[in-house]
GROMACS .gro file of C-alpha atoms in nm:
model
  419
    1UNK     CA    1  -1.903   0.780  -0.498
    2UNK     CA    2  -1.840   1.001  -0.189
    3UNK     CA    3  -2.020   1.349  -0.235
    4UNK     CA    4  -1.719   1.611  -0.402
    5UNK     CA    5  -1.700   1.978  -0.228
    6UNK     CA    6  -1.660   2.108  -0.561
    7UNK     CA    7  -1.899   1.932  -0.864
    8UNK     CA    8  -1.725   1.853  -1.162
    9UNK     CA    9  -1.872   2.160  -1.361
   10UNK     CA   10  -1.637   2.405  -1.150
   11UNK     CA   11  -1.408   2.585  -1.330
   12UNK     CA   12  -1.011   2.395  -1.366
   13UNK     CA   13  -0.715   2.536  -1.199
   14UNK     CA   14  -0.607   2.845  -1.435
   15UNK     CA   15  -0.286   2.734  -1.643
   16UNK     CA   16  -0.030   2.760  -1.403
   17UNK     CA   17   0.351   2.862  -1.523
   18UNK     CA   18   0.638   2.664  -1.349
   19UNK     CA   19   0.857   2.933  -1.246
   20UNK     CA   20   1.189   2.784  -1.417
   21UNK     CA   21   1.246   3.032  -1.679
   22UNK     CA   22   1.266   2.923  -2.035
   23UNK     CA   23   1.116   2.544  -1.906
   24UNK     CA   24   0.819   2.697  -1.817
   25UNK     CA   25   0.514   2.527  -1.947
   26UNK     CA   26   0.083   2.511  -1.877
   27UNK     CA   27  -0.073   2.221  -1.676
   28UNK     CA   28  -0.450   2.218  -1.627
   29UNK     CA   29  -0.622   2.091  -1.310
   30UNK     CA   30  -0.989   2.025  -1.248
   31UNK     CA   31  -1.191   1.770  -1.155
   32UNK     CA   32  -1.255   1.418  -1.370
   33UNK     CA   33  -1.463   1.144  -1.367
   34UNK     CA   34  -1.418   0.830  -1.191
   35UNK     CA   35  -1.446   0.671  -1.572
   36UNK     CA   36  -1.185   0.936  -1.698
   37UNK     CA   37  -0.963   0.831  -1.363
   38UNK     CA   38  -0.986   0.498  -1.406
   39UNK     CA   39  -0.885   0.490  -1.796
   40UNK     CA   40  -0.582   0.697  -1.701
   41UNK     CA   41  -0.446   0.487  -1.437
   42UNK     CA   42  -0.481   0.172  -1.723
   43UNK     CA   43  -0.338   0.334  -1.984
   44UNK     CA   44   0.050   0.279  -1.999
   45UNK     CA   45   0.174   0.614  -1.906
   46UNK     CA   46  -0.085   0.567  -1.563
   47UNK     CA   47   0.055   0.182  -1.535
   48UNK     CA   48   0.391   0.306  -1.517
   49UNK     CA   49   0.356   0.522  -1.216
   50UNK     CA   50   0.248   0.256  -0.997
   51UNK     CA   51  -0.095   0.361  -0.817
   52UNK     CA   52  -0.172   0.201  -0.519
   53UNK     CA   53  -0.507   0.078  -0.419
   54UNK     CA   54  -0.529   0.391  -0.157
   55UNK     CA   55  -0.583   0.636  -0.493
   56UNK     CA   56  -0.789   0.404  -0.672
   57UNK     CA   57  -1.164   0.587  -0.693
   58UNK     CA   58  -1.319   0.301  -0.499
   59UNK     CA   59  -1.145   0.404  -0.200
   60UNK     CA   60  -1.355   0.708  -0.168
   61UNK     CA   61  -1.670   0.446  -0.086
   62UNK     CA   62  -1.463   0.278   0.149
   63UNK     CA   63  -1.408   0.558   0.380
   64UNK     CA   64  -1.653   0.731   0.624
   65UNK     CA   65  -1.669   1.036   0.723
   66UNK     CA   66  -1.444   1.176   0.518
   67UNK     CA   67  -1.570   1.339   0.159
   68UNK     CA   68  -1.355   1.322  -0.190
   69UNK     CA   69  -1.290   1.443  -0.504
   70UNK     CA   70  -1.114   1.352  -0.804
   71UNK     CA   71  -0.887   1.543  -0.911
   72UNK     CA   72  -0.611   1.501  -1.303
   73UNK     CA   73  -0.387   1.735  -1.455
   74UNK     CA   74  -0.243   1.795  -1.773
   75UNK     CA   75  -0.316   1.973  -2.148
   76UNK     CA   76  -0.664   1.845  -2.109
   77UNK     CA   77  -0.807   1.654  -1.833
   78UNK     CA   78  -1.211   1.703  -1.970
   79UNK     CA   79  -1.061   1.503  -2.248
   80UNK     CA   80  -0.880   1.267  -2.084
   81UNK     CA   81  -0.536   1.378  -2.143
   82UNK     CA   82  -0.399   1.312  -1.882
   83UNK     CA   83  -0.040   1.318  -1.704
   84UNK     CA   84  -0.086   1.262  -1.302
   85UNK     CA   85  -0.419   1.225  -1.076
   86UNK     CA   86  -0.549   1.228  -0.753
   87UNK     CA   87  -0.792   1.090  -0.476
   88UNK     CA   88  -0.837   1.342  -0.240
   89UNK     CA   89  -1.027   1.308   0.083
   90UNK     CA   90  -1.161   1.592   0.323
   91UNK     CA   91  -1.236   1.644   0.609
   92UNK     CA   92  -1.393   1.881   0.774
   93UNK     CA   93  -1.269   2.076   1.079
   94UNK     CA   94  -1.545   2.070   1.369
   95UNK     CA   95  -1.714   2.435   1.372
   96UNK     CA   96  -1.561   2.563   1.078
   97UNK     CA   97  -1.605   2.534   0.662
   98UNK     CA   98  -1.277   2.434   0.641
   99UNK     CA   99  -1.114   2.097   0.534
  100UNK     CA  100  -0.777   1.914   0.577
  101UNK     CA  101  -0.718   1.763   0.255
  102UNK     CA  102  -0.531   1.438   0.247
  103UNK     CA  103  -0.399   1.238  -0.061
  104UNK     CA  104  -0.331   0.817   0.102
  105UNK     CA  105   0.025   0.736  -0.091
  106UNK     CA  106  -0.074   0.977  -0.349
  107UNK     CA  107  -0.120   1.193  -0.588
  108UNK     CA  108  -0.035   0.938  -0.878
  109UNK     CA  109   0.226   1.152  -1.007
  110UNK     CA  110   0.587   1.095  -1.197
  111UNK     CA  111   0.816   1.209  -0.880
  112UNK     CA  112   1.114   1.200  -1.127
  113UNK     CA  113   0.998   1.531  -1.267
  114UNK     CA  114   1.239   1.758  -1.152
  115UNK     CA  115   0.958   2.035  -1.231
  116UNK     CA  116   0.734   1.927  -0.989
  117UNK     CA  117   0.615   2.309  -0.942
  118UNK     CA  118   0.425   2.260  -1.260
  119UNK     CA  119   0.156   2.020  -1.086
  120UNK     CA  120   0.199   2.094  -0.763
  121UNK     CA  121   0.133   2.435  -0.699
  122UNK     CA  122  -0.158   2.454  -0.904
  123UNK     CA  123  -0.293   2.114  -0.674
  124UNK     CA  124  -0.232   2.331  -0.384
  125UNK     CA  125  -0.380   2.613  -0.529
  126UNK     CA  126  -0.752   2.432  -0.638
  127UNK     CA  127  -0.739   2.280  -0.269
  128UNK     CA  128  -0.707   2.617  -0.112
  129UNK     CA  129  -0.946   2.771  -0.321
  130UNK     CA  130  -1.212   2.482  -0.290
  131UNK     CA  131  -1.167   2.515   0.117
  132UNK     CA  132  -0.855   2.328   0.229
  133UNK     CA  133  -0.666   2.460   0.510
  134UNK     CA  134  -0.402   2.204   0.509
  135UNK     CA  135  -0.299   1.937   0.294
  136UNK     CA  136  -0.152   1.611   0.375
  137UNK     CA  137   0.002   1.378   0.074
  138UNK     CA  138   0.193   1.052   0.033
  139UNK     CA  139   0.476   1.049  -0.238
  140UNK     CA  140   0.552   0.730  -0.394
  141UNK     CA  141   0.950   0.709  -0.463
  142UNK     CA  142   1.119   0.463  -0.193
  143UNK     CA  143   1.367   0.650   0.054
  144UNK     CA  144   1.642   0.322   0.163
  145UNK     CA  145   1.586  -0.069   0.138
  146UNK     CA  146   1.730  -0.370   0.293
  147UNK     CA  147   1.758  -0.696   0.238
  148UNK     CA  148   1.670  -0.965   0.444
  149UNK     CA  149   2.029  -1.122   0.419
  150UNK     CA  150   2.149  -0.811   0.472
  151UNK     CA  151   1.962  -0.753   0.835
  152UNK     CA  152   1.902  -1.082   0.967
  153UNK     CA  153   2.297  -1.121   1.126
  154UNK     CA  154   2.226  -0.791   1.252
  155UNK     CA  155   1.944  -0.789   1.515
  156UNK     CA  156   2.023  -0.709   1.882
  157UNK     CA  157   1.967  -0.521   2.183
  158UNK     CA  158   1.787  -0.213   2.160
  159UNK     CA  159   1.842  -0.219   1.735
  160UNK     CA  160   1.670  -0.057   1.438
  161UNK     CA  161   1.710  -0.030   1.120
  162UNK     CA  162   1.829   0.323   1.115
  163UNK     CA  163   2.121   0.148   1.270
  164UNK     CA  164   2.194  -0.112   0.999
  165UNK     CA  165   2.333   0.038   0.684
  166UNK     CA  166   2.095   0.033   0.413
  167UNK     CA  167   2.158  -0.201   0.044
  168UNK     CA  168   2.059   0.068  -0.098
  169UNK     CA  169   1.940   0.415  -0.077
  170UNK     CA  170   1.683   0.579  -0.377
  171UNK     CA  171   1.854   0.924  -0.473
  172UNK     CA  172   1.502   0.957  -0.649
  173UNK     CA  173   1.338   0.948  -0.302
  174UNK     CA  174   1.637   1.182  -0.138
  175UNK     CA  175   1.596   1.416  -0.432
  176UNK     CA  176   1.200   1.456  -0.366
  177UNK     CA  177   1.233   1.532  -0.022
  178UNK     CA  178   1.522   1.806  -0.045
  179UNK     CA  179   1.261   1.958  -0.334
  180UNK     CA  180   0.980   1.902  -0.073
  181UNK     CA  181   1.105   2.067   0.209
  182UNK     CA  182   1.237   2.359   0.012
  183UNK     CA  183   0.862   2.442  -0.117
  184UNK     CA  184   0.756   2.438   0.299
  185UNK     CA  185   0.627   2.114   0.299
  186UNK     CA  186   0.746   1.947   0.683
  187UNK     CA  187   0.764   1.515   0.687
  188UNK     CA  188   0.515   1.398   0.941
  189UNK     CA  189   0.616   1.287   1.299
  190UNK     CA  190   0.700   0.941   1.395
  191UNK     CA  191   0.563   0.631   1.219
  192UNK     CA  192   0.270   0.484   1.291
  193UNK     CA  193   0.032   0.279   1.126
  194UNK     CA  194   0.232  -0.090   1.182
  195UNK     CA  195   0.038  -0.355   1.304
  196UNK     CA  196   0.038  -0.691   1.410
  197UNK     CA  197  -0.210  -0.803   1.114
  198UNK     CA  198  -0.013  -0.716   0.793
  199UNK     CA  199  -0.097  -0.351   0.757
  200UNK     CA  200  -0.454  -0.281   0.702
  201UNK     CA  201  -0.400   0.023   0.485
  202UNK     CA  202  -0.689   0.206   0.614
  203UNK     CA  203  -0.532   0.520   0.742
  204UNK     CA  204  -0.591   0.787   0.995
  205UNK     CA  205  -0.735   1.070   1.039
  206UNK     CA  206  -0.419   1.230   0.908
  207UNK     CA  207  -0.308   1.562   1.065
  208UNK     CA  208  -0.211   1.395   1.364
  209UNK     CA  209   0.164   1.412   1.382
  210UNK     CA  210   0.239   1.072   1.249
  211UNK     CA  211   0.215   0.854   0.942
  212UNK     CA  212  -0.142   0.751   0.883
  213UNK     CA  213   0.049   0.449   0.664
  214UNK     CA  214   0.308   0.224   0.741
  215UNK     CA  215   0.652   0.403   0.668
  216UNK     CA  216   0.847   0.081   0.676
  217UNK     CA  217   0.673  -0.166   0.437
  218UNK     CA  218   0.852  -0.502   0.291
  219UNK     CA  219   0.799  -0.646  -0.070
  220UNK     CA  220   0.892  -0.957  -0.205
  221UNK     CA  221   1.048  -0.878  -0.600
  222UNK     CA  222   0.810  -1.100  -0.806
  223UNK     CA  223   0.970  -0.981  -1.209
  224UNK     CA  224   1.235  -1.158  -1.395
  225UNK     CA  225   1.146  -1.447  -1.094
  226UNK     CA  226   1.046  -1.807  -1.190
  227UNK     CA  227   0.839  -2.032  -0.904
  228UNK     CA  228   1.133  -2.197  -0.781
  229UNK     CA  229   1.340  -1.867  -0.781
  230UNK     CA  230   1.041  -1.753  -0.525
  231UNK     CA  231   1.046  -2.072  -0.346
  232UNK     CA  232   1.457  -2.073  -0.286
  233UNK     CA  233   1.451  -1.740  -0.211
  234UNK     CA  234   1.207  -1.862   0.088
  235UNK     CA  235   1.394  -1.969   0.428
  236UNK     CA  236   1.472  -2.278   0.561
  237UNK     CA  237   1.185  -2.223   0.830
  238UNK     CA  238   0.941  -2.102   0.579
  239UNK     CA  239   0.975  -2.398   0.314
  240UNK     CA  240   0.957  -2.637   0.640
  241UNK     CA  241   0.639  -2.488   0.736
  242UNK     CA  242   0.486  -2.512   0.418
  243UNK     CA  243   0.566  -2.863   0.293
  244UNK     CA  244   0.434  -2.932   0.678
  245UNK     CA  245   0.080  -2.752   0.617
  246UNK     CA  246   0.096  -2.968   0.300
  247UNK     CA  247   0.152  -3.323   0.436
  248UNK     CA  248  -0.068  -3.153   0.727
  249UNK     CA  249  -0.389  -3.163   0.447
  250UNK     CA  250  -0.395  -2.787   0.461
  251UNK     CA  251  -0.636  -2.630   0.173
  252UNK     CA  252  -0.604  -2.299   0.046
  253UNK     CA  253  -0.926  -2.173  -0.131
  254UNK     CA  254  -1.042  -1.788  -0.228
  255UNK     CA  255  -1.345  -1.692  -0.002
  256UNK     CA  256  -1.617  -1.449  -0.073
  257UNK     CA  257  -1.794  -1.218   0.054
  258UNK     CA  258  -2.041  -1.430   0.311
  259UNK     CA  259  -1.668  -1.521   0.462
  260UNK     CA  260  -1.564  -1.204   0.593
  261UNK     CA  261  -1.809  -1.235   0.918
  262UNK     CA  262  -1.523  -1.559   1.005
  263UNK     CA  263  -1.235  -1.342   0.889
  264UNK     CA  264  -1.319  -1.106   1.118
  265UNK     CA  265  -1.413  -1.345   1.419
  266UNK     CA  266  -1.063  -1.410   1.346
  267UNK     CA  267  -0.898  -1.062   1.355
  268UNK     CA  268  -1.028  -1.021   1.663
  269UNK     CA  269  -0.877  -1.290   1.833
  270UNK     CA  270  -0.540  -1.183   1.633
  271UNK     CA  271  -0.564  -0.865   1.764
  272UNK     CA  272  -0.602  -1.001   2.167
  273UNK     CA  273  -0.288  -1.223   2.106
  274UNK     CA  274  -0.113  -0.986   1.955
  275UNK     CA  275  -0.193  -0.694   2.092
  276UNK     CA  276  -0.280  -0.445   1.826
  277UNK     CA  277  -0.615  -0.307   1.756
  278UNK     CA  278  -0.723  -0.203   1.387
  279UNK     CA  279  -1.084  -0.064   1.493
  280UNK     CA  280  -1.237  -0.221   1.197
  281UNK     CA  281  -1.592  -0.365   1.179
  282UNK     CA  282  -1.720  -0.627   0.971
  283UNK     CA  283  -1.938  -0.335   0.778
  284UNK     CA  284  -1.626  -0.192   0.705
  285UNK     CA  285  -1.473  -0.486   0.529
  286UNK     CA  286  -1.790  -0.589   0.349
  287UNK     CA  287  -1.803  -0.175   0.202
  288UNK     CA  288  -1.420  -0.256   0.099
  289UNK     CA  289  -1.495  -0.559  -0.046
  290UNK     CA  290  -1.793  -0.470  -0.224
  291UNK     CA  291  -1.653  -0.120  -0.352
  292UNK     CA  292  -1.311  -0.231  -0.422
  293UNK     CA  293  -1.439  -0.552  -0.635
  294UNK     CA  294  -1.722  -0.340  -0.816
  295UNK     CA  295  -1.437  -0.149  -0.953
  296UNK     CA  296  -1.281  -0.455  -1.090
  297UNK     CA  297  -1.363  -0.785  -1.030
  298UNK     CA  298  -1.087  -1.015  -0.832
  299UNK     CA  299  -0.960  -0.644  -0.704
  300UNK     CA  300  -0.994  -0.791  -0.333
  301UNK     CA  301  -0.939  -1.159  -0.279
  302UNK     CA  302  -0.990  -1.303   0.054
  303UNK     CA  303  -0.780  -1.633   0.089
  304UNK     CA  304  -0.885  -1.907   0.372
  305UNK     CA  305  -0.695  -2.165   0.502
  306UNK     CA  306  -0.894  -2.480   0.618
  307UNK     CA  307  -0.811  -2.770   0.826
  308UNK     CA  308  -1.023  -3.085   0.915
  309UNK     CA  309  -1.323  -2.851   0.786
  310UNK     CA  310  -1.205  -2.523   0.991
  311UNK     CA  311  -1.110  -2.197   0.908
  312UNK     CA  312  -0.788  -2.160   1.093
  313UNK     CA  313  -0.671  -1.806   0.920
  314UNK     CA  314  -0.770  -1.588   0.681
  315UNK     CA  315  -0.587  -1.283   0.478
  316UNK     CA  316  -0.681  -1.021   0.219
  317UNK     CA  317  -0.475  -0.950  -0.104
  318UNK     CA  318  -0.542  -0.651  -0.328
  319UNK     CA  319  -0.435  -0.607  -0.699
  320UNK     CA  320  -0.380  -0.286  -0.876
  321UNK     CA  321  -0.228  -0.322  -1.230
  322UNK     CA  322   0.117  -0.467  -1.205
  323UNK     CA  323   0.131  -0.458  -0.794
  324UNK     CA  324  -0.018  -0.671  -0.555
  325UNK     CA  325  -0.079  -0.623  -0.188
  326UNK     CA  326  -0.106  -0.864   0.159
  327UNK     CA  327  -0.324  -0.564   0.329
  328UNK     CA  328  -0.463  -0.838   0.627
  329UNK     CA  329  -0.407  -1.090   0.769
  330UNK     CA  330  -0.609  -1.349   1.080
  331UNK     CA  331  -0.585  -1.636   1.255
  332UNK     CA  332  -0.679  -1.877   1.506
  333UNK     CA  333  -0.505  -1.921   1.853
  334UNK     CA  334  -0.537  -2.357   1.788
  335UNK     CA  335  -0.384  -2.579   1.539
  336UNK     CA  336  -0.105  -2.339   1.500
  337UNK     CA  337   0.162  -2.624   1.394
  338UNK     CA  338  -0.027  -2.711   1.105
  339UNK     CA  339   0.101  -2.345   0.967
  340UNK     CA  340  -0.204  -2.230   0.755
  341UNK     CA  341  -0.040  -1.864   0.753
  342UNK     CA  342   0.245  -2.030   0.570
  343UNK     CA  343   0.059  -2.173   0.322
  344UNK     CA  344  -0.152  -1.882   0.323
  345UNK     CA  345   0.052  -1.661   0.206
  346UNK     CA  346   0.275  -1.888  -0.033
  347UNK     CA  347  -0.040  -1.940  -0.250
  348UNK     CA  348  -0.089  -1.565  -0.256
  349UNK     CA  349   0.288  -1.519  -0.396
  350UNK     CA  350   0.208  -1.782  -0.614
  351UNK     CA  351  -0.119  -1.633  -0.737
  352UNK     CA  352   0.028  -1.270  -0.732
  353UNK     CA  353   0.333  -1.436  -0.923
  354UNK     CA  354   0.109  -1.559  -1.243
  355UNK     CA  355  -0.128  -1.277  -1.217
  356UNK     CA  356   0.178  -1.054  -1.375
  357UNK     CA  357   0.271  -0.898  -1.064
  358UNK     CA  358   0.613  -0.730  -1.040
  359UNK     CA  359   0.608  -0.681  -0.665
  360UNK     CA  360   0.399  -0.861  -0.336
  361UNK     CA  361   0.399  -0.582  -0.103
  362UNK     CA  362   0.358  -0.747   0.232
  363UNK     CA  363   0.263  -0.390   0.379
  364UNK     CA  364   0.351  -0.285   0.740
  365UNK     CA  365   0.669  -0.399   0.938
  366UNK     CA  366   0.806  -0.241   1.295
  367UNK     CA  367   1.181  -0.068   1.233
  368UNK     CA  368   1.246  -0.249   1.576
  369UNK     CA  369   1.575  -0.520   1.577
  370UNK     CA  370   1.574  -0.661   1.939
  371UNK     CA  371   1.439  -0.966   1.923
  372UNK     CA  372   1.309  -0.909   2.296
  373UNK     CA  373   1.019  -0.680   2.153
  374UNK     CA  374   0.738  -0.802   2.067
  375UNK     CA  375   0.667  -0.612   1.722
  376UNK     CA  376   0.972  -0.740   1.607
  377UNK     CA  377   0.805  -1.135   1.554
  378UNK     CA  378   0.608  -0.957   1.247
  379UNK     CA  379   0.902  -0.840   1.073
  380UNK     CA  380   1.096  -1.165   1.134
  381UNK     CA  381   0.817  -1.342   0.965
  382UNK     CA  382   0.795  -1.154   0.686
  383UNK     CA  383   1.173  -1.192   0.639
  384UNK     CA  384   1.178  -1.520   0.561
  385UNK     CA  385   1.044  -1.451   0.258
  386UNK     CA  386   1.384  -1.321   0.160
  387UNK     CA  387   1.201  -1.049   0.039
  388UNK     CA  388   1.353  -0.654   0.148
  389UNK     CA  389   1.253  -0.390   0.394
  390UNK     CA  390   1.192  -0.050   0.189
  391UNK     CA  391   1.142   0.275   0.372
  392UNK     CA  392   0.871   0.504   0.215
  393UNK     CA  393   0.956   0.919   0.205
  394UNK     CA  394   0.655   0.895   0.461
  395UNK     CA  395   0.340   1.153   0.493
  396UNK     CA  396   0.445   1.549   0.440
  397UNK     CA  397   0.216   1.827   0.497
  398UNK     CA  398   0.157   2.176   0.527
  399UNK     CA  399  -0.073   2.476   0.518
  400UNK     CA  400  -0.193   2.630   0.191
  401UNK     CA  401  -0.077   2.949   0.260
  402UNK     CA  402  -0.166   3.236   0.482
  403UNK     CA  403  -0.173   3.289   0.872
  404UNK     CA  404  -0.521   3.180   0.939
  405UNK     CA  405  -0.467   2.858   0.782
  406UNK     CA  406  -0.121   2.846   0.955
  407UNK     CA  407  -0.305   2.897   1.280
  408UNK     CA  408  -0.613   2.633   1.170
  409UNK     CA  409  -0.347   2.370   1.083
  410UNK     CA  410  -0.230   2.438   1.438
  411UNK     CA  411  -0.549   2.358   1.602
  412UNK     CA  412  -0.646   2.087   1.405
  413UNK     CA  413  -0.314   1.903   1.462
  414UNK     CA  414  -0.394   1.972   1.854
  415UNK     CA  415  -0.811   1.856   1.818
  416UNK     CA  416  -0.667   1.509   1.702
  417UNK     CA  417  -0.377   1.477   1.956
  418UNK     CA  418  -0.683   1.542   2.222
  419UNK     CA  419  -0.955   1.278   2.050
   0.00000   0.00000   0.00000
């Protein structure tokens, strides 16, 4: 586990009161154990609020250069009662022994509380006090969604999806950002964080202006769904493609870990032909796999697609209780008509399907329309899943308070707009 700022013997948040009058009530925050952390998030109260693999503790070994700490609150997190937790990373600001604090899609947290004062100031409050300037989080509830159906007819010129009227919009997700921005937190800049490989989920450096995450992300429903309901909910093109890779002879088998070195041969040349660039090394997948799979075992799969005794493509899937991820995805520029991604990636539904999943949650998609942009090929893939496009509430951030880290904030959002 990373190194925390503040060891776990520090003294917990004081009991902080919520400020709505007679609904006022005491949370306690302080740092946990990774075993504490981990028991929460399986326990059915921690199930229910839908981690992803971003606030898992593992992801703390994953990531370099930044240091974390783990962070619950409720009556008694030394005892492991627990109601929300957090990963938090930091990192330090060059010169100074101050730290922007940023929570990837967290903290793990029930967003329907319409008290979220009773959590979140005292968060704020430990992160100030422990040497955050700035803090950066990632709330979970869904802002609008769209159907493939539903956007398909509807591409075009210069289109978007802020264009196309959405199937459905989360008052959940509209009520958390009116409560958001009233408590001075501002949403980040433009999206980033899309890419041509599936969304590698690795993040920024955050304080940069944009989303270190994908805001647009698309899912494929998986409860209440039989096999065939997933396969005729596939189009035309994709069920084609698939019974082709089949009469092709194309095997799908899970890898290990002496296969990332060709997975990553194979990124590369799917980031020249598509023309994206992750920045990920082979040591960095290897740490993932390795600290992501010590955690649980089968956390990170990586799935290969062979041909005629080749590996033509390659993707990673991660599990988290009831949700499963596509986080990569690689392939090679030859033997594309046999379709391996297609098969790829309907033995991961499958898998994620009998595993118990409720969602597959393809990860990153362009909000692009026009068919003439390139970007748009990944989203038109990923809609013939007949799966739905779902717009996250994004990154938010602010400063914890006071006019030096106002000014700090400032300058570190300028240092990374420089680097």
């Amino acid at each position: 586990m990373s190194a925390l700022l503040v060891p776990p013997s520090s003294s917990p948040a004081h009991p902080s009161r919520n400020g709505d009058g007679d609904r006022n009530r005491d949370v306690v925050l302080g740092p946990i154990t990774a075993q504490t952390y981990r028991a929460f998030l399986a326990s059915p109260h921690g199930e229910a609020l839908g981690a992803g693999f971003l606030q898992c503790p593992s992801w703390a070994d994953v990531k370099e250069g930044w240091r974390a700490q783990l962070l619950g609150w409720g009556p008694d997190p030394e005892a492991g009662e627990l109601t929300g937790v957090a990963l938090v990373l930091l990192r330090q600001f060059p010169g100074t022994r101050k730290y922007f604090a940023y929570l990837p899609e967290g903290p793990v947290a029930d967003w329907s509380d319409p008290d979220l004062d009773a959590w979140l100031t005292p968060l704020l409050e430990y992160l100030r006090r422990t040497g955050a300037f700035a803090v950066r989080i990632g709330p979970s509830p869904a802002h609008r969604r769209w159907s493939a159906a539903r956007l398909k007819p509807l591409t075009g010129p210069g289109r978007r999806l802020g264009d196309v009227l959405a199937s459905e919009v989360d008052p959940l997700g509209t009520a958390v950002a009116e409560r958001l921005r009233a408590r001075g937190w501002g949403r980040c800049g433009r999206a980033t964080g899309t890419d041509g490989a599936g969304g590698d989920g690795g993040g920024g450096t955050g304080g940069g202006g944009g989303d270190a995450q994908p805001r647009h992300v698309f899912q494929v429903p998986l409860a209440g769904r039989t096999t065939e309901d997933l396969w005729s909910g596939l189009n035309q093109e994709w069920r084609r493609n698939v019974r082709r890779a089949r009469k092709e002879g194309v095997e799908v088998v899970v890898g290990s870990a002496a296969d990332l070195p060709e997975f990553c041969r194979l990124l590369a040349l799917t980031e020249r032909r598509d023309g994206f660039r992750l920045g990920r090394s082979l040591a960095y997948y290897e740490r993932q796999y390795a600290a992501l799979n010590a955690e649980e075992p089968g956390r990170m799969k990586l799935y290969l697609a062979r041909h005629q005794g080749e590996i033509l493509a390659a993707h990673t899937m991660i599990t988290v209780g009831r949700r499963t991820w596509y986080q990569t995805g690689a392939s090679a520029d030859h033997r594309r008509e046999v379709r391996p991604s297609n098969a790829l990636q309907w033995r991961m539904l499958l898998d994620a399907h009998a595993g118990g999943a409720d969602v597959y949650d393809m990860r990153g998609v362009p909000s692009t329309l026009d068919p003439a942009e390139r970007a748009y090929g990944l989203l038109r893939w990923k809609l013939g899943t007949g799966g739905q496009v779902v717009e996250t509430l994004g990154e938010w951030e602010r400063s914890v308070g006071g006019s030096a880290n106002h000014a700090l904030h400032r300058a570190f959002q300028a240092y990374l707009k420089r680097r």
